[in-house]
CSV table of C-alpha atoms in Angstrom, one decimal:
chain,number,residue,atom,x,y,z
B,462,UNK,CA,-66.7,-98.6,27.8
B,463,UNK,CA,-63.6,-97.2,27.4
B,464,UNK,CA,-62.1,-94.2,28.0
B,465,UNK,CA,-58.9,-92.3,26.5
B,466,UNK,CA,-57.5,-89.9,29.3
B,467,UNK,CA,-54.8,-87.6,27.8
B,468,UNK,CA,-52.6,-85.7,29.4
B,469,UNK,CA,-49.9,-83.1,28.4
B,470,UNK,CA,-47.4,-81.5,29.7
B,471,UNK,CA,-46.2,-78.1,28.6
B,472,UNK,CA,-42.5,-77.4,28.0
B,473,UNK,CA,-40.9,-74.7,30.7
B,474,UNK,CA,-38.2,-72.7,30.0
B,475,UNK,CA,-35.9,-70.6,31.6
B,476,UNK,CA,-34.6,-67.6,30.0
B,477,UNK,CA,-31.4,-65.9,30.9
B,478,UNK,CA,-31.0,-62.5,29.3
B,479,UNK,CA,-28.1,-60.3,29.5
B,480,UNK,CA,-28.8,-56.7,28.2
B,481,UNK,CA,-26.5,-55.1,25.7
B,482,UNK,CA,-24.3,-52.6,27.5
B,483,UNK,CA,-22.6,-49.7,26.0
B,484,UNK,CA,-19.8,-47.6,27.9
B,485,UNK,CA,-19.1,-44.5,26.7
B,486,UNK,CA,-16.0,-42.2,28.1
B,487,UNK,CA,-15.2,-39.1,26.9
B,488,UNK,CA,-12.7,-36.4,27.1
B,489,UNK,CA,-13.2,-33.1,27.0
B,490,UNK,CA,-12.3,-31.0,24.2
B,491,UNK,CA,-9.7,-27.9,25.5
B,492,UNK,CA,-9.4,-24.7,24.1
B,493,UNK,CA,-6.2,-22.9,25.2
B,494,UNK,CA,-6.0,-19.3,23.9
B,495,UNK,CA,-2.8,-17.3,24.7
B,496,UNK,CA,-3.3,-13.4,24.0
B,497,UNK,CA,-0.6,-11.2,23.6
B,498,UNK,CA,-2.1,-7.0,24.1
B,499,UNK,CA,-2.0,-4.7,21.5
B,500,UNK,CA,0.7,-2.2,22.5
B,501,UNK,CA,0.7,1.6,21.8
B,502,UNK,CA,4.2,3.5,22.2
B,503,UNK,CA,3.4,6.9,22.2
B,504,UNK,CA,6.3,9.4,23.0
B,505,UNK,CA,6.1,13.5,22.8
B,506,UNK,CA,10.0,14.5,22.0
B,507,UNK,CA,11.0,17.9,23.5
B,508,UNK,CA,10.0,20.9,21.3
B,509,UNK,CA,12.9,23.5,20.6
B,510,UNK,CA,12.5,27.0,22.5
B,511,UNK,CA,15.0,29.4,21.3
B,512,UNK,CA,15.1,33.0,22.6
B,513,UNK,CA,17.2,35.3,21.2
B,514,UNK,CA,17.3,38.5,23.0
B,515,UNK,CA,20.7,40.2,20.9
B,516,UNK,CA,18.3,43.2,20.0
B,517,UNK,CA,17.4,44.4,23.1
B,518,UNK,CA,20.0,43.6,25.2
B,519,UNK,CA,22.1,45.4,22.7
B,520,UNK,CA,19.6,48.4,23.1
B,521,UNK,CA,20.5,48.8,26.2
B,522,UNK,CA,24.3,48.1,25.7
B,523,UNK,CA,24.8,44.9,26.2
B,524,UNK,CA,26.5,43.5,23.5
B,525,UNK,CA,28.9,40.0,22.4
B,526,UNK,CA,32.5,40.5,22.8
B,527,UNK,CA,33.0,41.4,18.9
B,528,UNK,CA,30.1,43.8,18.5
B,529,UNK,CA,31.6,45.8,21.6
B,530,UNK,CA,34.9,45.4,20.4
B,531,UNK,CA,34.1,46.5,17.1
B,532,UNK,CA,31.9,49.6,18.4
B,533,UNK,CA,34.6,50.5,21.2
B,534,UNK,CA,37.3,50.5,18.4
B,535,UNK,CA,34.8,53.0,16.1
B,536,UNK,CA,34.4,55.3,19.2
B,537,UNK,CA,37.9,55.4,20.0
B,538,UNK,CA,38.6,56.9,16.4
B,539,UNK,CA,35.6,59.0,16.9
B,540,UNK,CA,37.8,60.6,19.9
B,541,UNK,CA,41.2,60.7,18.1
B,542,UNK,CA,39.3,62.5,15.6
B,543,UNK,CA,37.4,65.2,18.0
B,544,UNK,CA,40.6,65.5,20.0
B,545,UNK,CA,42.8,66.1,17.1
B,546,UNK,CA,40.0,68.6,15.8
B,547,UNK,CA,39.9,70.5,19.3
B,548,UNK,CA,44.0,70.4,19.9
B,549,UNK,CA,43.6,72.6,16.3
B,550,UNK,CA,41.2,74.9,17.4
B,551,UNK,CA,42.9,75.7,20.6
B,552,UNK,CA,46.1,76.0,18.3
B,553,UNK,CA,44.4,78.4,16.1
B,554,UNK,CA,42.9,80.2,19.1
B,555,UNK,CA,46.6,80.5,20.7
B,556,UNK,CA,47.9,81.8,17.6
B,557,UNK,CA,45.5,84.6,17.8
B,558,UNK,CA,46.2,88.0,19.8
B,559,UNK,CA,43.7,87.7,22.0
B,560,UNK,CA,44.9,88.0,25.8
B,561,UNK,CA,42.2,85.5,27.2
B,562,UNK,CA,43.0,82.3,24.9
B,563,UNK,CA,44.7,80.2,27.8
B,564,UNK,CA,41.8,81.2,30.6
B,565,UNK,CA,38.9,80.2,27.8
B,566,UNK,CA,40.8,77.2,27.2
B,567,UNK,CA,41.2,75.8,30.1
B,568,UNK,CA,37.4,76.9,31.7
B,569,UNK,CA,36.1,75.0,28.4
B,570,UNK,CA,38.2,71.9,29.2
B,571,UNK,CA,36.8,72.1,32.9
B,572,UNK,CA,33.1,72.0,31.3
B,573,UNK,CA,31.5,69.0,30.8
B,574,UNK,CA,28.2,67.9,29.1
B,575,UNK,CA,25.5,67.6,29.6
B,576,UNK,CA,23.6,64.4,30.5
B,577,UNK,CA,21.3,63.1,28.3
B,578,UNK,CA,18.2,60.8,28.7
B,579,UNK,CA,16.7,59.5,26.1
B,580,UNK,CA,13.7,57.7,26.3
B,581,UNK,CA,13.8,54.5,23.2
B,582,UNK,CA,11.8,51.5,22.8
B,583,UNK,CA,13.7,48.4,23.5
B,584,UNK,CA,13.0,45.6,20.9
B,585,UNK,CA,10.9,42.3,21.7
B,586,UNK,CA,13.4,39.2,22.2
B,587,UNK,CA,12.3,37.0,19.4
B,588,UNK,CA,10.8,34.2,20.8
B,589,UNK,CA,10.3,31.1,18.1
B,590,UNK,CA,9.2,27.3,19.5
B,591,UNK,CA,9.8,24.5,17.1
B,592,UNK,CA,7.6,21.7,18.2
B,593,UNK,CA,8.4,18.0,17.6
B,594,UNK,CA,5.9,15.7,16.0
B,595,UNK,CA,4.7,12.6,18.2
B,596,UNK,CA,6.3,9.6,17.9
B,597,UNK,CA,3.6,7.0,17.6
B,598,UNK,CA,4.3,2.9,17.5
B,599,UNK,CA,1.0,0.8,17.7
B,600,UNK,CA,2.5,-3.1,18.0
B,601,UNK,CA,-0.4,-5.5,17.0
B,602,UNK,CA,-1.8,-7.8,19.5
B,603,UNK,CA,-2.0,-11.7,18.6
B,604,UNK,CA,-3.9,-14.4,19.4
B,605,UNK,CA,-3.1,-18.0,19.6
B,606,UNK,CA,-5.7,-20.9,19.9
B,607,UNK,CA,-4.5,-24.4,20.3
B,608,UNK,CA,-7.3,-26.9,20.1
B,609,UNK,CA,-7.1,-29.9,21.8
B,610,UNK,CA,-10.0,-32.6,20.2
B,611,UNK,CA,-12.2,-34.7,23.2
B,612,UNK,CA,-11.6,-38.0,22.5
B,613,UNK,CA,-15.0,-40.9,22.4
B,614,UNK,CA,-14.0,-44.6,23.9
B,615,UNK,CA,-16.7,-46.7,23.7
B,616,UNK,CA,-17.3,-50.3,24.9
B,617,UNK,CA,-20.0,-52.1,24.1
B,618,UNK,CA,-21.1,-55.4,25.2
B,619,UNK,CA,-23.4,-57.0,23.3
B,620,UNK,CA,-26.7,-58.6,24.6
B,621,UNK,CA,-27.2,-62.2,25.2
B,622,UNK,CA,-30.3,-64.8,25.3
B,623,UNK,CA,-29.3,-67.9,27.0
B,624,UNK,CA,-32.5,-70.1,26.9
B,625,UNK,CA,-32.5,-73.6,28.6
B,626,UNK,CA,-35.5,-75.9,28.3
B,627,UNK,CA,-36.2,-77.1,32.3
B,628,UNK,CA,-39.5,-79.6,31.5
B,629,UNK,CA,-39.5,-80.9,28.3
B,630,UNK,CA,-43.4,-81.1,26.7
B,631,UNK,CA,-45.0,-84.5,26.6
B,632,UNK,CA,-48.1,-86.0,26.0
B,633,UNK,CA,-49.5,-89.1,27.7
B,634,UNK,CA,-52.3,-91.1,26.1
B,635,UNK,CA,-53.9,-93.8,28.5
B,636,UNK,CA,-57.2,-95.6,28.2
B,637,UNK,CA,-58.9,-97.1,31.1
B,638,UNK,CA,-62.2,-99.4,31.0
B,639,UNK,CA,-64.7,-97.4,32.8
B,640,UNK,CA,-68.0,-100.1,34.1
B,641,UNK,CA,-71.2,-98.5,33.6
């Protein structure tokens, strides 16, 4: 009798895989923002005080150079006037037959006045302030932005499959004579 022995023998392989491989590198994206403040200029100017005090200083006879000149110059002729008027009367009186002229005369020329004191109200200065207006100067604030972009770089390796046959299949076919 015979027999038919086979035999096989797979194939074996040997498989070298490299992965794919992707490298990314980035850069940041920067923001640079440069501000300059909002400015205010405010100022106040001085305001104007005047005070002018002419009517009661002049109340109580203090007076400018050409008020006092003028007034001096008006009593003066007041007292040319009065004088000339009493050098008259004692003329007239002289003239007269009366024995007691020069003694009268002269006792009235020795008398003086009286003093008078007379109480007035003295005018208010006048007192006016002229305020300035405020001097106001806003300067508007600004704002810069530079933008620098990230960058992406990317490196990519691509995969591989490297596949080698180590034991190639076969198949053995033998027949042997088997005694029974």
């Amino acid at each position: 009798m015979r027999q038919i022995n086979i035999s096989t023998q797979p194939i074996r392989l040997d498989y070298s895989i490299n992965n794919a491989q992707m490298n990314l590198h980035s850069t940041q994206p920067k923001i640079q923002l440069e501000r300059t403040p909002a400015i205010v200029e405010i100022s106040q100017p001085r305001g104007e005080l005047t005070i002018d005090q002419t009517a009661c200083r002049y109340a109580i006879g203090f007076k400018n150079i050409a008020d006092f000149a003028r007034d001096v110059a008006a009593e003066g002729r007041q007292t040319v006037m009065e004088t000339i008027g009493r050098i008259a009367q004692e003329g007239d009186q002289m003239a007269g037959t009366s024995s007691h002229v020069l003694a009268n005369i002269a006792a009235n020329s020795t008398v003086s006045a009286d003093v008078e004191v007379i109480y007035a109200h003295i005018p208010l200065p006048d007192i006016s302030y002229q305020a300035n207006p405020v001097q106001f100067n806003p300067i508007d604030g600004n704002v810069d932005l530079n933008l620098h972009r990230g960058t992406v770089r990317q490196d990519y390796r691509r995969g591989s499959v490297d596949i080698q046959v180590t034991q190639y299949p076969s198949i053995e076919i033998s027949t042997v004579d088997v005694k029974v």
